[in-house]
Short mmCIF file of C-alpha atoms and ligand atoms in Angstrom, two decimals:
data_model
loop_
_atom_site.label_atom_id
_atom_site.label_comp_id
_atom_site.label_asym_id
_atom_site.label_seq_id
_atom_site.Cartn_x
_atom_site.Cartn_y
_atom_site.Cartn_z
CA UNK A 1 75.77 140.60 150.03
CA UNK A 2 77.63 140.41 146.54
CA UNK A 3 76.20 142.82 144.23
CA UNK A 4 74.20 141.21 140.74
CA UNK A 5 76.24 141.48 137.94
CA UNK A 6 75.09 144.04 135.08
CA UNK A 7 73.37 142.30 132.64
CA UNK A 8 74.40 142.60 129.01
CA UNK A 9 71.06 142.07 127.80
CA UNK A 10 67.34 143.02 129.34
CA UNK A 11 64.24 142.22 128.78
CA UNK A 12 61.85 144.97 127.56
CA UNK A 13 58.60 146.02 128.27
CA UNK A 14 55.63 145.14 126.19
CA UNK A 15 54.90 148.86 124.52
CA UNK A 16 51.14 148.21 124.95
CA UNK A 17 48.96 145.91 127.40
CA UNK A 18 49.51 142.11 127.15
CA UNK A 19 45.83 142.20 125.23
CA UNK A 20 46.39 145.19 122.99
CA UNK A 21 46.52 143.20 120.02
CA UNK A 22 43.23 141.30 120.22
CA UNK A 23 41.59 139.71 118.37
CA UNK A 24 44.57 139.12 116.13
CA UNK A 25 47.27 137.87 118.90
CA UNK A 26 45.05 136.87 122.06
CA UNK A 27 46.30 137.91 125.52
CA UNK A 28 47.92 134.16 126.42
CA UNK A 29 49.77 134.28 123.64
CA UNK A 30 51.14 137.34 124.55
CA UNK A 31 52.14 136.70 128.24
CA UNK A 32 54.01 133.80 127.42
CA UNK A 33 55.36 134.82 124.29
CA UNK A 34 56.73 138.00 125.96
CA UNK A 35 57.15 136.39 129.74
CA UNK A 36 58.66 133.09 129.32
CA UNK A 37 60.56 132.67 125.55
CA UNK A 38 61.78 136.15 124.93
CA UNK A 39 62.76 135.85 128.40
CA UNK A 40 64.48 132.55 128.15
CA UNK A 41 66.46 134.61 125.06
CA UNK A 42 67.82 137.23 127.02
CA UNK A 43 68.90 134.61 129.66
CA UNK A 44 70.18 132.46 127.61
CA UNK A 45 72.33 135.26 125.86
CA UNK A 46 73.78 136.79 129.01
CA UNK A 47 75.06 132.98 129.81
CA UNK A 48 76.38 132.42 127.15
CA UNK A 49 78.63 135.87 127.23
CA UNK A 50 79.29 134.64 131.11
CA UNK A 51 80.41 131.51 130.25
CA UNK A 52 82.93 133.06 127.48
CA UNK A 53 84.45 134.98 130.00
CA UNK A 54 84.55 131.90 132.03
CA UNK A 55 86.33 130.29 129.58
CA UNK A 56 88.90 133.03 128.61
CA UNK A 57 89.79 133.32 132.21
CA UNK A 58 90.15 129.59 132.44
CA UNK A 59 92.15 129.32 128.80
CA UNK A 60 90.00 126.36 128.24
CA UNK A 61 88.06 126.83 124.99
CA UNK A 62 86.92 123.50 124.44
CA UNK A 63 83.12 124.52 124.02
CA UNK A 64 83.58 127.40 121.82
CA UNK A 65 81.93 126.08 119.13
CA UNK A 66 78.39 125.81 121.16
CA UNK A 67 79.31 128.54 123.16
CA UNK A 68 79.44 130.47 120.08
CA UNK A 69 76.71 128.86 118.76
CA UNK A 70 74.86 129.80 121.57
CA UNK A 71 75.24 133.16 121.45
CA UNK A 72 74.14 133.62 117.93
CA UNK A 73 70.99 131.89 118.65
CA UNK A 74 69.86 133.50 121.64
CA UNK A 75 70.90 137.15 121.26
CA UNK A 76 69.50 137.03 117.84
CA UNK A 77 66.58 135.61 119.46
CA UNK A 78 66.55 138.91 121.83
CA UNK A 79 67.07 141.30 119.17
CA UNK A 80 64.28 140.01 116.68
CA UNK A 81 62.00 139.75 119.60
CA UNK A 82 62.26 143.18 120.62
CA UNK A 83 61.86 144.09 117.10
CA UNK A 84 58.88 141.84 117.02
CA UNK A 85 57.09 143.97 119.68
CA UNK A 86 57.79 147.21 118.69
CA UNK A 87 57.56 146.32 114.87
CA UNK A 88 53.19 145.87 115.95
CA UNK A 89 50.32 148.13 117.57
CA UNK A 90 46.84 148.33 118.10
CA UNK A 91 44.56 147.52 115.63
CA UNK A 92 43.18 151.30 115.15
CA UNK A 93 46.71 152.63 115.29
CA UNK A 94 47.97 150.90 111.97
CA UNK A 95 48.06 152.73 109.42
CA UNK A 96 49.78 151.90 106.01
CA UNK A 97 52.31 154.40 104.58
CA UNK A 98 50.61 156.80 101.70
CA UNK A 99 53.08 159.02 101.32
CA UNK A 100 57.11 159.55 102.20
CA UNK A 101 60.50 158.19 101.55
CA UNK A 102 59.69 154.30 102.63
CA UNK A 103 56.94 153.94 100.24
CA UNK A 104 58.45 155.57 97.32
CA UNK A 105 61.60 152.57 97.70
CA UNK A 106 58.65 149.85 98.40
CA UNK A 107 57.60 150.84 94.89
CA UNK A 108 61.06 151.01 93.50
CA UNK A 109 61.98 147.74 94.91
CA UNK A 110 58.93 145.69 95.15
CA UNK A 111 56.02 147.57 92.94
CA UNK A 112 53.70 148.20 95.47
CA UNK A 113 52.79 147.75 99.23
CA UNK A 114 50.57 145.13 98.78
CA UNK A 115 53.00 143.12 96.75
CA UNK A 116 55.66 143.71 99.18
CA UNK A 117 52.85 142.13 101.96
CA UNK A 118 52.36 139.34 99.03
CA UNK A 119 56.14 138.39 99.32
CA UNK A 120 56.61 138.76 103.09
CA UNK A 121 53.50 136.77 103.46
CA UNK A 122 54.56 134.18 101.20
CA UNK A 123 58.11 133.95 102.82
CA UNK A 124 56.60 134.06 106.53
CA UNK A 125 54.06 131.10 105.64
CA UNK A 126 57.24 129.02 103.82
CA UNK A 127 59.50 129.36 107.02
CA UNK A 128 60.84 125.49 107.50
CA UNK A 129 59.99 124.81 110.64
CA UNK A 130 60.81 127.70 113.55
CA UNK A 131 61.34 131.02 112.34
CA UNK A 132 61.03 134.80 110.79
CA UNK A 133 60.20 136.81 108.03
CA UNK A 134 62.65 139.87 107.66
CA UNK A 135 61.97 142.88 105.61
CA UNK A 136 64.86 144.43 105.89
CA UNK A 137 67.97 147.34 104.55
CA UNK A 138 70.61 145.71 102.44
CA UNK A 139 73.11 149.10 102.35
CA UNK A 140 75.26 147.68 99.64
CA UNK A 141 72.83 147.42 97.02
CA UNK A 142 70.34 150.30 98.52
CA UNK A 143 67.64 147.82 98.77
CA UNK A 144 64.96 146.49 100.88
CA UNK A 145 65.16 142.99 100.38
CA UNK A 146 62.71 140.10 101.91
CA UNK A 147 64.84 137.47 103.64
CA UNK A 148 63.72 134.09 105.69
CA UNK A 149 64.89 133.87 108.95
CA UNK A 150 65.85 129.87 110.43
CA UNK A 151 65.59 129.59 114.21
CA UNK A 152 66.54 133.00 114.76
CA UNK A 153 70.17 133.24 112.98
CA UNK A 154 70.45 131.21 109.96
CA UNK A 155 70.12 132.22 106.62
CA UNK A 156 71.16 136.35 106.91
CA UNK A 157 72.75 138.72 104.55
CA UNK A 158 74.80 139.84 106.53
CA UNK A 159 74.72 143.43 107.23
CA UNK A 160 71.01 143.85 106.26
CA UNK A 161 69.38 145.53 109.05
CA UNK A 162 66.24 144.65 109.47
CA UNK A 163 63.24 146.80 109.44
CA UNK A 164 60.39 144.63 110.62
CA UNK A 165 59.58 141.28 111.28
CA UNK A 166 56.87 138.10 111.47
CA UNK A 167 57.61 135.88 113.92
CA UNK A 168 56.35 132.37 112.76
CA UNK A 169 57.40 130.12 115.55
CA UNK A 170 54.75 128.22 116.81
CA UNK A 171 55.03 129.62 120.04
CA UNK A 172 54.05 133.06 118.12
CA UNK A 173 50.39 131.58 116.76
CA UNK A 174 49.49 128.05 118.51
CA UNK A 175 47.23 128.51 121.15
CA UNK A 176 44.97 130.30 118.99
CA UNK A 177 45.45 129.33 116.01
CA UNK A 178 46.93 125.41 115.97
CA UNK A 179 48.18 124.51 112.96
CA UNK A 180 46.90 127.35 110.91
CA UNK A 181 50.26 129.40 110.29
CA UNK A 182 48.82 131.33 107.31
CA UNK A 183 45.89 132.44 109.33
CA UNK A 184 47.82 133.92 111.42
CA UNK A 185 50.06 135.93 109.03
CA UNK A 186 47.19 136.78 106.86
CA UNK A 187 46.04 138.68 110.48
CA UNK A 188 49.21 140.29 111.12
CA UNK A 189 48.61 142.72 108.97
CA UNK A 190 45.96 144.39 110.87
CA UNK A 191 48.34 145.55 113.44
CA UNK A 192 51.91 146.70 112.02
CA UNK A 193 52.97 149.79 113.28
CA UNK A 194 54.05 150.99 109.79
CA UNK A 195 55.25 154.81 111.68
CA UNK A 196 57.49 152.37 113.06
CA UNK A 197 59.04 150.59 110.35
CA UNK A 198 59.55 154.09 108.06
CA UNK A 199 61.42 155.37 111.01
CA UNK A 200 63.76 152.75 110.96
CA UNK A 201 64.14 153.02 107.04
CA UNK A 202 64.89 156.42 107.94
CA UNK A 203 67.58 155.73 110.21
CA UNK A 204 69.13 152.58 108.17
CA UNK A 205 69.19 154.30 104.70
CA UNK A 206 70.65 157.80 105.67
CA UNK A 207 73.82 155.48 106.44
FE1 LIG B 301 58.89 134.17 119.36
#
């Protein structure tokens, strides 16, 4: 029997039980969410990488430009996903920063935490159509900046590295929350794992 290839990407696990984050992201959500379009990502990425190897072995790059396109979309997809999870906790577990390194440069660059909420918030609700919110490191200027995300690739700095994120495709929200994007943002902020999100600010500003 011919051995699987290793896969380039994988999916993760969910950090916490597909309900942890009731009442704000329902268990459904979750399963499919997690299950079926992360998934898809992480497929869709290691394809894409197969079928570039395809085509270098064949010399025939006449689909480079979707290949390539293809690969942006759903690795990015991947990555921001697995930010996504890890980025959120429990309810009782979230706990905004009061002290430390992270919050003194959320006050240098945005004022205050709850401002820096204000703009994320407002960016996550503007999103056209499928996308992110990104709070993320911008090492050139020594910055957190707040960035909107299209589809999963469109509309970086490149180079920022980002630090948390809102996912605000409707996939993310819809079952329990139709329409009602904001609600759903407006929520989020009940569960982000804010440990989380000063240890990468840690790790991307000592760079
Ligand atoms: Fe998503």
């Amino acid at each position: 029997m011919a051995e699987e290839p290793v896969k380039d990407y994988v999916l993760p696990d969910l950090p916490y039980a597909y309900n942890a984050l009731e009442p704000y992201i329902d268990e459904a959500t979750m399963r499919l969410h997690h299950d079926k379009h992360h998934a898809a990502y992480v497929a869709g990425a290691n394809a894409a990488l197969a079928k570039l190897e395809e085509a270098r072995k064949n010399g025939n790059f006449d689909s480079i430009r979707a290949l390539s396109g293809a690969l942006a979309f759903h690795a990015s997809g991947h990555v921001l996903h697995s930010l996504f999870w890890t980025g959120l906790c429990p309810h009782d577990q979230s706990q905004e920063p009061k002290t430390g390194a992270f919050l003194a440069q959320v006050s240098k660059d945005f004022g205050s935490v709850d401002l820096l909420k204000k703009q994320l918030g407002a960016a996550a609700k503007a999103v056209e159509g499928s996308g992110w919110a990104m709070l993320a490191w911008e090492p050139t200027a020594k910055k957190l900046i707040v960035l909107q995300v299209e589809n999963h690739q469109k509309l970086s700095v490149q180079g920022a590295v980002p630090l948390f994120v809102l996912d605000v495709w409707e996939h993310a929200y819809y079952i329990k929350y139709q329409n009602k994007r904001a609600d759903y943002v407006d929520n989020l902020w009940n569960i982000v794992k804010w440990r989380e999100v000063e240890t990468r600010f840690e790790s991307a500003s000592k760079k």
